mmCIF file of C-alpha atoms in Angstrom:
data_model
loop_
_atom_site.group_PDB
_atom_site.id
_atom_site.type_symbol
_atom_site.label_atom_id
_atom_site.label_comp_id
_atom_site.label_asym_id
_atom_site.label_seq_id
_atom_site.Cartn_x
_atom_site.Cartn_y
_atom_site.Cartn_z
ATOM 1 C CA UNK A 9 -30.950 26.369 7.736
ATOM 2 C CA UNK A 10 -28.878 24.382 5.385
ATOM 3 C CA UNK A 11 -28.739 25.973 2.058
ATOM 4 C CA UNK A 12 -28.221 24.024 -1.367
ATOM 5 C CA UNK A 13 -27.001 25.682 -4.575
ATOM 6 C CA UNK A 14 -28.600 23.380 -7.067
ATOM 7 C CA UNK A 15 -29.747 22.534 -10.517
ATOM 8 C CA UNK A 16 -32.658 20.489 -11.021
ATOM 9 C CA UNK A 17 -31.011 18.648 -13.764
ATOM 10 C CA UNK A 18 -27.460 18.386 -12.564
ATOM 11 C CA UNK A 19 -26.705 14.701 -11.638
ATOM 12 C CA UNK A 20 -24.601 15.759 -8.787
ATOM 13 C CA UNK A 21 -27.204 18.006 -7.367
ATOM 14 C CA UNK A 22 -29.550 15.285 -7.572
ATOM 15 C CA UNK A 23 -27.291 13.077 -5.160
ATOM 16 C CA UNK A 24 -27.312 15.368 -2.347
ATOM 17 C CA UNK A 25 -31.105 16.122 -2.586
ATOM 18 C CA UNK A 26 -31.344 12.470 -2.332
ATOM 19 C CA UNK A 27 -29.338 12.564 0.788
ATOM 20 C CA UNK A 28 -31.011 15.650 2.327
ATOM 21 C CA UNK A 29 -34.356 13.752 1.709
ATOM 22 C CA UNK A 30 -33.455 10.318 3.261
ATOM 23 C CA UNK A 31 -31.891 11.954 6.270
ATOM 24 C CA UNK A 32 -35.052 14.186 6.610
ATOM 25 C CA UNK A 33 -32.768 17.600 6.830
ATOM 26 C CA UNK A 34 -34.699 20.686 5.884
ATOM 27 C CA UNK A 35 -32.742 22.819 3.614
ATOM 28 C CA UNK A 36 -33.226 25.948 1.333
ATOM 29 C CA UNK A 37 -33.044 25.635 -2.259
ATOM 30 C CA UNK A 38 -30.769 28.008 -4.103
ATOM 31 C CA UNK A 39 -31.191 27.337 -7.918
ATOM 32 C CA UNK A 40 -28.259 27.953 -10.181
ATOM 33 C CA UNK A 41 -29.318 27.635 -13.919
ATOM 34 C CA UNK A 42 -26.502 25.950 -15.614
ATOM 35 C CA UNK A 43 -27.746 26.628 -19.165
ATOM 36 C CA UNK A 44 -29.328 30.142 -18.963
ATOM 37 C CA UNK A 45 -27.350 33.278 -20.265
ATOM 38 C CA UNK A 46 -24.150 30.790 -20.717
ATOM 39 C CA UNK A 47 -24.697 29.420 -17.310
ATOM 40 C CA UNK A 48 -25.071 31.387 -14.044
ATOM 41 C CA UNK A 49 -22.342 28.926 -12.524
ATOM 42 C CA UNK A 50 -19.649 30.864 -14.033
ATOM 43 C CA UNK A 51 -20.679 34.239 -13.148
ATOM 44 C CA UNK A 52 -18.574 36.216 -10.350
ATOM 45 C CA UNK A 53 -20.969 35.956 -7.704
ATOM 46 C CA UNK A 54 -21.267 31.989 -7.815
ATOM 47 C CA UNK A 55 -17.838 31.528 -8.276
ATOM 48 C CA UNK A 56 -16.926 33.598 -5.341
ATOM 49 C CA UNK A 57 -18.788 31.176 -3.227
ATOM 50 C CA UNK A 58 -17.530 28.033 -5.332
ATOM 51 C CA UNK A 59 -14.315 28.702 -7.118
ATOM 52 C CA UNK A 60 -14.833 25.677 -9.258
ATOM 53 C CA UNK A 61 -17.993 26.917 -10.877
ATOM 54 C CA UNK A 62 -20.084 23.641 -10.587
ATOM 55 C CA UNK A 63 -23.035 22.713 -8.496
ATOM 56 C CA UNK A 64 -23.860 21.542 -5.867
ATOM 57 C CA UNK A 65 -22.413 23.517 -3.060
ATOM 58 C CA UNK A 66 -23.862 23.387 0.492
ATOM 59 C CA UNK A 67 -23.567 26.469 2.881
ATOM 60 C CA UNK A 68 -24.004 25.313 6.426
ATOM 61 C CA UNK A 69 -25.683 26.809 9.083
ATOM 62 C CA UNK A 70 -22.211 28.196 10.230
ATOM 63 C CA UNK A 71 -21.799 29.896 6.942
ATOM 64 C CA UNK A 72 -18.908 27.174 5.592
ATOM 65 C CA UNK A 73 -19.140 26.165 1.966
ATOM 66 C CA UNK A 74 -19.118 22.694 0.953
ATOM 67 C CA UNK A 75 -18.430 21.747 -2.628
ATOM 68 C CA UNK A 76 -18.549 18.411 -4.285
ATOM 69 C CA UNK A 77 -21.398 15.926 -4.003
ATOM 70 C CA UNK A 78 -19.343 13.218 -2.410
ATOM 71 C CA UNK A 79 -17.738 15.590 0.322
ATOM 72 C CA UNK A 80 -21.347 16.873 1.087
ATOM 73 C CA UNK A 81 -22.800 13.730 1.375
ATOM 74 C CA UNK A 82 -20.160 12.429 3.677
ATOM 75 C CA UNK A 83 -20.614 15.574 5.945
ATOM 76 C CA UNK A 84 -24.273 14.831 6.462
ATOM 77 C CA UNK A 85 -23.629 11.475 7.370
ATOM 78 C CA UNK A 86 -21.021 12.741 10.041
ATOM 79 C CA UNK A 87 -23.222 15.542 11.299
ATOM 80 C CA UNK A 88 -26.605 13.953 10.805
ATOM 81 C CA UNK A 89 -26.057 10.382 11.640
ATOM 82 C CA UNK A 90 -29.473 9.229 12.681
ATOM 83 C CA UNK A 91 -30.585 8.115 9.582
ATOM 84 C CA UNK A 92 -27.496 6.531 7.866
ATOM 85 C CA UNK A 93 -26.453 6.212 4.237
ATOM 86 C CA UNK A 94 -23.673 4.340 4.911
ATOM 87 C CA UNK A 95 -23.249 0.671 6.408
ATOM 88 C CA UNK A 96 -22.019 0.328 9.940
ATOM 89 C CA UNK A 97 -18.964 -2.204 9.530
ATOM 90 C CA UNK A 98 -15.580 -0.881 7.867
ATOM 91 C CA UNK A 99 -15.763 -3.254 4.887
ATOM 92 C CA UNK A 100 -19.541 -2.537 3.990
ATOM 93 C CA UNK A 101 -18.344 1.120 3.874
ATOM 94 C CA UNK A 102 -15.271 0.663 1.807
ATOM 95 C CA UNK A 103 -17.769 -1.270 -1.053
ATOM 96 C CA UNK A 104 -20.488 0.991 -0.679
ATOM 97 C CA UNK A 105 -17.850 4.330 -1.215
ATOM 98 C CA UNK A 106 -16.034 2.191 -3.980
ATOM 99 C CA UNK A 107 -19.482 1.819 -6.219
ATOM 100 C CA UNK A 108 -20.352 5.349 -5.568
ATOM 101 C CA UNK A 109 -16.842 6.488 -6.726
ATOM 102 C CA UNK A 110 -17.126 4.216 -9.540
ATOM 103 C CA UNK A 111 -19.911 5.939 -10.876
ATOM 104 C CA UNK A 112 -18.926 9.670 -9.448
ATOM 105 C CA UNK A 113 -15.482 9.621 -10.759
ATOM 106 C CA UNK A 114 -15.432 7.199 -13.641
ATOM 107 C CA UNK A 115 -18.824 7.745 -15.071
ATOM 108 C CA UNK A 116 -20.327 11.001 -14.659
ATOM 109 C CA UNK A 117 -17.062 13.489 -15.170
ATOM 110 C CA UNK A 118 -16.715 12.068 -18.413
ATOM 111 C CA UNK A 119 -20.404 12.671 -19.427
ATOM 112 C CA UNK A 120 -21.205 15.744 -17.983
ATOM 113 C CA UNK A 121 -22.225 19.200 -19.422
ATOM 114 C CA UNK A 122 -18.848 20.768 -19.562
ATOM 115 C CA UNK A 123 -17.223 17.932 -21.257
ATOM 116 C CA UNK A 124 -19.745 17.140 -23.969
ATOM 117 C CA UNK A 125 -19.779 20.789 -24.838
ATOM 118 C CA UNK A 126 -16.050 20.654 -25.526
ATOM 119 C CA UNK A 127 -16.310 17.340 -27.527
ATOM 120 C CA UNK A 128 -18.982 18.788 -29.445
ATOM 121 C CA UNK A 129 -16.591 21.269 -30.783
ATOM 122 C CA UNK A 130 -14.780 18.750 -32.670
ATOM 123 C CA UNK A 131 -17.367 16.091 -32.980
ATOM 124 C CA UNK A 132 -20.832 15.488 -34.236
ATOM 125 C CA UNK A 133 -23.622 14.075 -32.341
ATOM 126 C CA UNK A 134 -23.427 10.688 -33.165
ATOM 127 C CA UNK A 135 -19.526 10.531 -31.809
ATOM 128 C CA UNK A 136 -20.705 12.352 -28.678
ATOM 129 C CA UNK A 137 -23.386 9.791 -28.196
ATOM 130 C CA UNK A 138 -21.249 6.936 -28.506
ATOM 131 C CA UNK A 139 -18.807 8.779 -26.050
ATOM 132 C CA UNK A 140 -21.631 8.945 -23.309
ATOM 133 C CA UNK A 141 -22.982 5.514 -23.823
ATOM 134 C CA UNK A 142 -19.382 3.979 -23.888
ATOM 135 C CA UNK A 143 -18.742 5.398 -20.178
ATOM 136 C CA UNK A 144 -22.015 4.155 -18.960
ATOM 137 C CA UNK A 145 -21.295 0.819 -20.243
ATOM 138 C CA UNK A 146 -17.941 0.493 -19.032
ATOM 139 C CA UNK A 147 -19.064 1.658 -15.453
ATOM 140 C CA UNK A 148 -22.695 -0.152 -15.323
ATOM 141 C CA UNK A 149 -21.151 -3.580 -16.491
ATOM 142 C CA UNK A 150 -18.470 -3.602 -13.826
ATOM 143 C CA UNK A 151 -21.277 -2.637 -11.140
ATOM 144 C CA UNK A 152 -23.531 -5.481 -12.299
ATOM 145 C CA UNK A 153 -20.748 -7.829 -12.013
ATOM 146 C CA UNK A 154 -19.996 -6.811 -8.505
ATOM 147 C CA UNK A 155 -23.566 -7.250 -7.592
ATOM 148 C CA UNK A 156 -24.110 -10.749 -9.065
ATOM 149 C CA UNK A 157 -25.214 -13.231 -6.141
ATOM 150 C CA UNK A 158 -25.966 -10.342 -3.928
ATOM 151 C CA UNK A 159 -29.301 -10.252 -2.539
ATOM 152 C CA UNK A 160 -29.500 -6.920 -0.630
ATOM 153 C CA UNK A 161 -32.534 -4.746 -1.228
ATOM 154 C CA UNK A 162 -30.190 -1.825 -2.292
ATOM 155 C CA UNK A 163 -26.516 -2.202 -3.700
ATOM 156 C CA UNK A 164 -24.715 -3.068 -0.373
ATOM 157 C CA UNK A 165 -27.674 -3.196 2.298
ATOM 158 C CA UNK A 166 -31.102 -3.656 3.378
ATOM 159 C CA UNK A 167 -31.346 0.120 3.310
ATOM 160 C CA UNK A 168 -30.319 2.807 0.724
ATOM 161 C CA UNK A 169 -26.715 4.390 0.636
ATOM 162 C CA UNK A 170 -24.416 6.594 -0.688
ATOM 163 C CA UNK A 171 -23.875 4.008 -3.784
ATOM 164 C CA UNK A 172 -27.665 3.686 -4.411
ATOM 165 C CA UNK A 173 -28.125 7.514 -4.515
ATOM 166 C CA UNK A 174 -25.260 7.778 -6.989
ATOM 167 C CA UNK A 175 -26.866 5.090 -9.267
ATOM 168 C CA UNK A 176 -30.323 6.667 -9.360
ATOM 169 C CA UNK A 177 -29.039 10.193 -10.274
ATOM 170 C CA UNK A 178 -26.565 8.116 -13.089
ATOM 171 C CA UNK A 179 -29.494 6.237 -14.398
ATOM 172 C CA UNK A 180 -31.638 9.132 -14.794
ATOM 173 C CA UNK A 181 -28.927 10.854 -16.508
ATOM 174 C CA UNK A 182 -28.453 7.744 -19.008
ATOM 175 C CA UNK A 183 -32.302 7.498 -19.931
ATOM 176 C CA UNK A 184 -32.180 11.052 -20.619
ATOM 177 C CA UNK A 185 -29.358 10.228 -23.174
ATOM 178 C CA UNK A 186 -31.371 7.172 -24.540
ATOM 179 C CA UNK A 187 -28.938 4.674 -23.310
ATOM 180 C CA UNK A 188 -30.355 1.248 -23.328
ATOM 181 C CA UNK A 189 -29.817 -0.089 -19.915
ATOM 182 C CA UNK A 190 -31.589 -3.569 -20.119
ATOM 183 C CA UNK A 191 -28.119 -5.557 -19.721
ATOM 184 C CA UNK A 192 -28.016 -4.020 -16.046
ATOM 185 C CA UNK A 193 -31.357 -5.892 -14.423
ATOM 186 C CA UNK A 194 -29.825 -6.012 -10.878
ATOM 187 C CA UNK A 195 -29.081 -2.536 -11.460
ATOM 188 C CA UNK A 196 -32.254 -1.563 -12.844
ATOM 189 C CA UNK A 197 -34.406 -3.428 -9.952
ATOM 190 C CA UNK A 198 -32.695 -1.658 -7.342
ATOM 191 C CA UNK A 199 -33.026 2.050 -9.322
ATOM 192 C CA UNK A 200 -36.771 0.953 -9.209
ATOM 193 C CA UNK A 201 -37.094 0.258 -5.672
ATOM 194 C CA UNK A 202 -35.119 3.490 -5.060
ATOM 195 C CA UNK A 203 -37.823 5.220 -6.961
ATOM 196 C CA UNK A 204 -40.523 3.651 -4.945
ATOM 197 C CA UNK A 205 -39.330 5.765 -1.951
ATOM 198 C CA UNK A 206 -40.289 9.459 -1.088
ATOM 199 C CA UNK A 207 -37.187 10.536 -0.631
ATOM 200 C CA UNK A 208 -35.997 9.646 -3.979
ATOM 201 C CA UNK A 209 -39.289 10.607 -5.779
ATOM 202 C CA UNK A 210 -39.200 13.875 -4.230
ATOM 203 C CA UNK A 211 -35.440 14.513 -5.199
ATOM 204 C CA UNK A 212 -35.966 13.878 -8.748
ATOM 205 C CA UNK A 213 -35.209 16.570 -11.346
ATOM 206 C CA UNK A 214 -38.977 16.866 -12.524
ATOM 207 C CA UNK A 215 -40.201 17.146 -9.019
ATOM 208 C CA UNK A 216 -38.333 20.480 -8.506
ATOM 209 C CA UNK A 217 -41.079 22.403 -9.948
ATOM 210 C CA UNK A 218 -40.012 25.510 -9.259
ATOM 211 C CA UNK A 219 -36.837 25.263 -11.289
ATOM 212 C CA UNK A 220 -37.974 23.340 -14.356
ATOM 213 C CA UNK A 221 -38.618 25.821 -17.103
ATOM 214 C CA UNK B 14 -0.709 -8.670 5.529
ATOM 215 C CA UNK B 15 -2.679 -6.237 2.890
ATOM 216 C CA UNK B 16 -1.962 -6.660 -0.475
ATOM 217 C CA UNK B 17 -1.782 -3.831 -2.976
ATOM 218 C CA UNK B 18 -2.684 -4.155 -6.642
ATOM 219 C CA UNK B 19 -0.572 -1.335 -8.238
ATOM 220 C CA UNK B 20 1.382 -0.092 -11.001
ATOM 221 C CA UNK B 21 4.152 2.353 -10.412
ATOM 222 C CA UNK B 22 2.908 4.909 -12.748
ATOM 223 C CA UNK B 23 -0.730 4.812 -11.905
ATOM 224 C CA UNK B 24 -1.913 7.987 -10.346
ATOM 225 C CA UNK B 25 -4.582 6.425 -8.360
ATOM 226 C CA UNK B 26 -2.453 3.607 -7.185
ATOM 227 C CA UNK B 27 0.255 6.378 -6.425
ATOM 228 C CA UNK B 28 -2.358 7.907 -4.029
ATOM 229 C CA UNK B 29 -2.510 4.798 -2.026
ATOM 230 C CA UNK B 30 0.952 3.662 -1.626
ATOM 231 C CA UNK B 31 1.394 7.426 0.054
ATOM 232 C CA UNK B 32 -1.477 7.126 2.436
ATOM 233 C CA UNK B 33 -0.117 3.477 3.522
ATOM 234 C CA UNK B 34 3.442 5.054 3.886
ATOM 235 C CA UNK B 35 1.907 8.028 6.142
ATOM 236 C CA UNK B 36 0.110 5.451 8.318
ATOM 237 C CA UNK B 37 3.132 3.173 8.521
ATOM 238 C CA UNK B 38 1.394 0.264 7.085
ATOM 239 C CA UNK B 39 3.345 -2.943 6.023
ATOM 240 C CA UNK B 40 1.847 -4.167 2.429
ATOM 241 C CA UNK B 41 2.664 -6.762 -0.244
ATOM 242 C CA UNK B 42 3.061 -4.727 -3.644
ATOM 243 C CA UNK B 43 1.014 -7.079 -6.248
ATOM 244 C CA UNK B 44 2.141 -5.324 -9.790
ATOM 245 C CA UNK B 45 -0.505 -5.069 -12.461
ATOM 246 C CA UNK B 46 1.403 -3.746 -15.619
ATOM 247 C CA UNK B 47 -0.879 -1.465 -17.398
ATOM 248 C CA UNK B 48 0.761 -1.311 -20.591
ATOM 249 C CA UNK B 49 2.508 -4.534 -21.200
ATOM 250 C CA UNK B 50 0.466 -7.120 -23.745
ATOM 251 C CA UNK B 51 -2.313 -4.557 -23.950
ATOM 252 C CA UNK B 52 -2.551 -4.270 -20.326
ATOM 253 C CA UNK B 53 -2.808 -6.737 -17.455
ATOM 254 C CA UNK B 54 -5.486 -5.150 -15.949
ATOM 255 C CA UNK B 55 -8.212 -6.537 -18.916
ATOM 256 C CA UNK B 56 -7.086 -10.056 -18.093
ATOM 257 C CA UNK B 57 -9.481 -12.221 -16.737
ATOM 258 C CA UNK B 58 -7.587 -12.915 -13.711
ATOM 259 C CA UNK B 59 -7.617 -9.454 -12.731
ATOM 260 C CA UNK B 60 -10.901 -8.803 -13.784
ATOM 261 C CA UNK B 61 -12.232 -11.494 -11.390
ATOM 262 C CA UNK B 62 -10.564 -9.738 -8.483
ATOM 263 C CA UNK B 63 -11.463 -6.217 -9.640
ATOM 264 C CA UNK B 64 -14.438 -6.309 -12.407
ATOM 265 C CA UNK B 65 -13.516 -2.705 -13.046
ATOM 266 C CA UNK B 66 -10.169 -3.654 -14.504
ATOM 267 C CA UNK B 67 -8.308 -0.477 -12.832
ATOM 268 C CA UNK B 68 -5.725 -0.364 -10.475
ATOM 269 C CA UNK B 69 -5.426 0.171 -7.574
ATOM 270 C CA UNK B 70 -7.222 -2.709 -5.605
ATOM 271 C CA UNK B 71 -6.712 -3.623 -1.962
ATOM 272 C CA UNK B 72 -7.070 -7.110 -0.436
ATOM 273 C CA UNK B 73 -7.680 -6.788 3.630
ATOM 274 C CA UNK B 74 -6.363 -9.535 5.601
ATOM 275 C CA UNK B 75 -9.779 -11.029 5.884
ATOM 276 C CA UNK B 76 -9.715 -11.575 1.652
ATOM 277 C CA UNK B 77 -11.999 -8.573 1.161
ATOM 278 C CA UNK B 78 -11.380 -6.624 -2.142
ATOM 279 C CA UNK B 79 -11.942 -2.929 -2.056
ATOM 280 C CA UNK B 80 -11.352 -1.159 -5.477
ATOM 281 C CA UNK B 81 -11.088 3.002 -5.689
ATOM 282 C CA UNK B 82 -8.594 4.749 -4.097
ATOM 283 C CA UNK B 83 -10.726 7.187 -2.283
ATOM 284 C CA UNK B 84 -12.759 4.340 -0.701
ATOM 285 C CA UNK B 85 -9.465 2.756 -0.106
ATOM 286 C CA UNK B 86 -7.902 5.623 1.736
ATOM 287 C CA UNK B 87 -11.008 6.128 3.711
ATOM 288 C CA UNK B 88 -11.064 2.416 4.642
ATOM 289 C CA UNK B 89 -7.312 2.925 5.942
ATOM 290 C CA UNK B 90 -8.400 5.833 7.790
ATOM 291 C CA UNK B 91 -11.276 4.170 9.592
ATOM 292 C CA UNK B 92 -9.125 0.938 10.388
ATOM 293 C CA UNK B 93 -5.616 2.233 10.944
ATOM 294 C CA UNK B 94 -6.812 5.596 12.856
ATOM 295 C CA UNK B 95 -3.535 6.303 14.802
ATOM 296 C CA UNK B 96 -1.840 8.429 12.138
ATOM 297 C CA UNK B 97 -4.645 10.614 10.608
ATOM 298 C CA UNK B 98 -5.031 11.764 6.986
ATOM 299 C CA UNK B 99 -8.166 13.354 7.552
ATOM 300 C CA UNK B 100 -9.011 16.528 9.961
ATOM 301 C CA UNK B 101 -10.586 15.799 13.121
ATOM 302 C CA UNK B 102 -13.543 18.161 12.477
ATOM 303 C CA UNK B 103 -16.450 17.683 10.512
ATOM 304 C CA UNK B 104 -15.979 21.006 8.350
ATOM 305 C CA UNK B 105 -12.343 20.128 7.905
ATOM 306 C CA UNK B 106 -12.964 16.962 6.767
ATOM 307 C CA UNK B 107 -15.680 17.946 4.494
ATOM 308 C CA UNK B 108 -13.080 20.635 2.874
ATOM 309 C CA UNK B 109 -10.548 17.941 2.667
ATOM 310 C CA UNK B 110 -12.661 15.592 0.883
ATOM 311 C CA UNK B 111 -13.880 18.070 -1.256
ATOM 312 C CA UNK B 112 -10.373 19.126 -2.583
ATOM 313 C CA UNK B 113 -9.429 15.523 -3.220
ATOM 314 C CA UNK B 114 -12.738 14.989 -5.174
ATOM 315 C CA UNK B 115 -11.711 17.799 -7.229
ATOM 316 C CA UNK B 116 -8.823 15.922 -8.418
ATOM 317 C CA UNK B 117 -9.889 12.632 -7.915
ATOM 318 C CA UNK B 118 -13.484 13.094 -9.893
ATOM 319 C CA UNK B 119 -12.815 16.473 -11.958
ATOM 320 C CA UNK B 120 -9.242 16.074 -13.287
ATOM 321 C CA UNK B 121 -7.942 12.850 -13.116
ATOM 322 C CA UNK B 122 -10.659 10.419 -14.978
ATOM 323 C CA UNK B 123 -10.485 12.889 -17.974
ATOM 324 C CA UNK B 124 -6.962 12.816 -18.287
ATOM 325 C CA UNK B 125 -5.992 8.900 -17.667
ATOM 326 C CA UNK B 126 -4.741 6.311 -19.767
ATOM 327 C CA UNK B 127 -8.227 4.869 -20.987
ATOM 328 C CA UNK B 128 -9.679 7.974 -21.609
ATOM 329 C CA UNK B 129 -6.630 9.616 -23.735
ATOM 330 C CA UNK B 130 -6.306 6.488 -25.496
ATOM 331 C CA UNK B 131 -9.916 6.622 -27.240
ATOM 332 C CA UNK B 132 -9.235 10.494 -27.745
ATOM 333 C CA UNK B 133 -6.292 9.389 -29.644
ATOM 334 C CA UNK B 134 -8.575 7.410 -32.013
ATOM 335 C CA UNK B 135 -9.834 10.728 -33.394
ATOM 336 C CA UNK B 136 -7.360 13.545 -32.353
ATOM 337 C CA UNK B 137 -3.899 14.257 -32.867
ATOM 338 C CA UNK B 138 -1.403 14.466 -30.293
ATOM 339 C CA UNK B 139 -1.501 18.335 -30.014
ATOM 340 C CA UNK B 140 -5.327 18.144 -29.463
ATOM 341 C CA UNK B 141 -5.026 15.488 -26.969
ATOM 342 C CA UNK B 142 -2.105 17.618 -25.191
ATOM 343 C CA UNK B 143 -4.469 20.647 -25.161
ATOM 344 C CA UNK B 144 -7.353 18.738 -23.690
ATOM 345 C CA UNK B 145 -5.145 17.223 -21.096
ATOM 346 C CA UNK B 146 -3.631 20.531 -19.840
ATOM 347 C CA UNK B 147 -7.248 21.947 -20.077
ATOM 348 C CA UNK B 148 -8.447 19.844 -17.200
ATOM 349 C CA UNK B 149 -5.602 20.146 -15.011
ATOM 350 C CA UNK B 150 -5.883 24.172 -15.508
ATOM 351 C CA UNK B 151 -9.579 23.967 -14.753
ATOM 352 C CA UNK B 152 -9.058 21.974 -11.332
ATOM 353 C CA UNK B 153 -5.827 23.517 -10.192
ATOM 354 C CA UNK B 154 -7.122 27.252 -10.665
ATOM 355 C CA UNK B 155 -10.268 26.667 -8.632
ATOM 356 C CA UNK B 156 -7.819 24.838 -5.895
ATOM 357 C CA UNK B 157 -5.503 27.530 -5.958
ATOM 358 C CA UNK B 158 -8.239 30.132 -5.631
ATOM 359 C CA UNK B 159 -9.518 28.009 -2.625
ATOM 360 C CA UNK B 160 -6.491 28.019 -0.734
ATOM 361 C CA UNK B 161 -5.863 31.849 -1.133
ATOM 362 C CA UNK B 162 -5.178 33.297 2.143
ATOM 363 C CA UNK B 163 -4.725 30.280 3.860
ATOM 364 C CA UNK B 164 -1.523 29.598 5.904
ATOM 365 C CA UNK B 165 -1.563 26.038 6.801
ATOM 366 C CA UNK B 166 1.510 23.830 5.950
ATOM 367 C CA UNK B 167 -0.681 21.304 3.988
ATOM 368 C CA UNK B 168 -3.769 22.075 2.077
ATOM 369 C CA UNK B 169 -6.271 21.899 5.227
ATOM 370 C CA UNK B 170 -3.980 21.097 7.975
ATOM 371 C CA UNK B 171 -0.554 21.133 9.669
ATOM 372 C CA UNK B 172 -0.095 17.567 8.597
ATOM 373 C CA UNK B 173 -0.623 15.860 5.062
ATOM 374 C CA UNK B 174 -4.221 14.656 4.528
ATOM 375 C CA UNK B 175 -6.179 12.819 1.595
ATOM 376 C CA UNK B 176 -6.459 16.239 -0.500
ATOM 377 C CA UNK B 177 -2.656 16.561 -0.178
ATOM 378 C CA UNK B 178 -1.978 12.928 -1.224
ATOM 379 C CA UNK B 179 -4.232 13.438 -4.309
ATOM 380 C CA UNK B 180 -2.401 16.650 -5.148
ATOM 381 C CA UNK B 181 0.979 15.226 -5.159
ATOM 382 C CA UNK B 182 -0.213 12.392 -7.455
ATOM 383 C CA UNK B 183 -1.775 14.733 -10.120
ATOM 384 C CA UNK B 184 1.336 17.127 -9.987
ATOM 385 C CA UNK B 185 3.550 14.307 -10.868
ATOM 386 C CA UNK B 186 0.978 13.344 -13.831
ATOM 387 C CA UNK B 187 0.830 16.995 -15.120
ATOM 388 C CA UNK B 188 4.520 17.197 -15.110
ATOM 389 C CA UNK B 189 4.962 13.963 -16.690
ATOM 390 C CA UNK B 190 2.762 15.815 -19.295
ATOM 391 C CA UNK B 191 4.715 19.078 -19.910
ATOM 392 C CA UNK B 192 2.014 21.320 -18.433
ATOM 393 C CA UNK B 193 3.280 24.342 -16.877
ATOM 394 C CA UNK B 194 2.407 24.755 -13.240
ATOM 395 C CA UNK B 195 3.741 28.017 -12.330
ATOM 396 C CA UNK B 196 0.581 29.870 -12.111
ATOM 397 C CA UNK B 197 -0.189 27.473 -8.887
ATOM 398 C CA UNK B 198 2.349 28.678 -6.451
ATOM 399 C CA UNK B 199 0.442 27.675 -2.990
ATOM 400 C CA UNK B 200 -0.290 24.208 -4.693
ATOM 401 C CA UNK B 201 3.414 24.122 -5.842
ATOM 402 C CA UNK B 202 4.394 24.851 -2.531
ATOM 403 C CA UNK B 203 2.573 22.462 -0.571
ATOM 404 C CA UNK B 204 3.624 19.713 -3.466
ATOM 405 C CA UNK B 205 7.169 20.534 -2.511
ATOM 406 C CA UNK B 206 6.707 19.962 1.304
ATOM 407 C CA UNK B 207 4.951 16.587 0.754
ATOM 408 C CA UNK B 208 7.840 15.387 -1.390
ATOM 409 C CA UNK B 209 10.202 16.098 1.460
ATOM 410 C CA UNK B 210 8.541 13.312 3.545
ATOM 411 C CA UNK B 211 9.722 10.009 3.182
ATOM 412 C CA UNK B 212 6.288 8.743 3.124
ATOM 413 C CA UNK B 213 5.758 10.678 -0.183
ATOM 414 C CA UNK B 214 9.090 9.899 -1.901
ATOM 415 C CA UNK B 215 8.910 6.011 -1.254
ATOM 416 C CA UNK B 216 5.634 6.069 -2.708
ATOM 417 C CA UNK B 217 6.798 7.972 -6.091
ATOM 418 C CA UNK B 218 6.350 6.040 -9.287
ATOM 419 C CA UNK B 219 10.241 6.121 -9.904
ATOM 420 C CA UNK B 220 10.989 4.857 -6.250
ATOM 421 C CA UNK B 221 8.813 1.581 -7.414
ATOM 422 C CA UNK B 222 12.264 -0.209 -8.538
ATOM 423 C CA UNK B 223 11.211 -3.463 -8.781
ATOM 424 C CA UNK B 224 8.513 -2.478 -11.306
ATOM 425 C CA UNK B 225 9.872 0.239 -13.336
ATOM 426 C CA UNK B 226 11.142 -1.028 -16.580
#
């Protein structure tokens, strides 16, 4: 069985949990607590598995370790293709991947735990909050604009794709940081539609009951 | 013919130029000056094409716009598969994509123009330089460790892949910021091997003669 090294509140691990659920893939959850004792992800044991010291990491049935949520989701799409999380056509795939990357590369890494921690060394909470909100608004404004005039149920298709997965995890994170999102009606509508699906609901941080402390 | 909206010094555009060259794809270069007049990428004309206001953006022969370098490289791999920039097997692909993402998501977005500009509003140059170097060392240390014991000519294969493309563009950037890279002998060896190939050489910032001012 696949093993997923995960943390309930990690945005990147949340993405992979959704992808696994959408595809109906059974997996074993391996919790890595990112806060307790200074963070279990920094321990030698975990870094031997994933030298980057970040979650998620997927261990395949053959024992191969794959890190980085985008790489893991692409791997799942290649090896479990029955329920797809990418469009069929090359242009659709490109647009889906681009929207996902706009979140995965240009919003989340600027706002994740390790970065905010570093900024807090020299900034007060208000400055950090402004920084956080800035990158959400930059990215979501562009995404909302790119979706203007589109009428698909999800960002790129009539079924949820990698882009929607990344959106949902990022919206959760933004709401946790109290960023108002009413300027993004199309994104919020898609987010809500996703959250009605069991695959998304069951992947949500608060649904990781065994882990939430 | 494909059109690439590019800037000679942009790390992300550099990646796409390498991919196009490796695959031997002819394209028209559309320069977007990221510094002149406060940055041409912020102008309404360019943002109508790419709402994110970043380079690169690729316009296909059918007139479709694809943004985000990773999405563009994946698109090129799908539509021009003859010369591959991904391994054939799913695990190899996953590891290549993960290494690429470690650079594309966890190094570059923290160190690019728009972020450093924002940090300079409250930090002095020394603080900004320390920030820059920190993310290079975090990412390169993990990559170097992941490559320990491997003896492929490039990061994941005997031919250059997406991961190598991302590495080369990031090394160029790090050297520009005077970050010492001697702790990463394997990465440096691969970087050098890449830079001996015409596809990489001709994509280099300084080779964009028409653009360099």
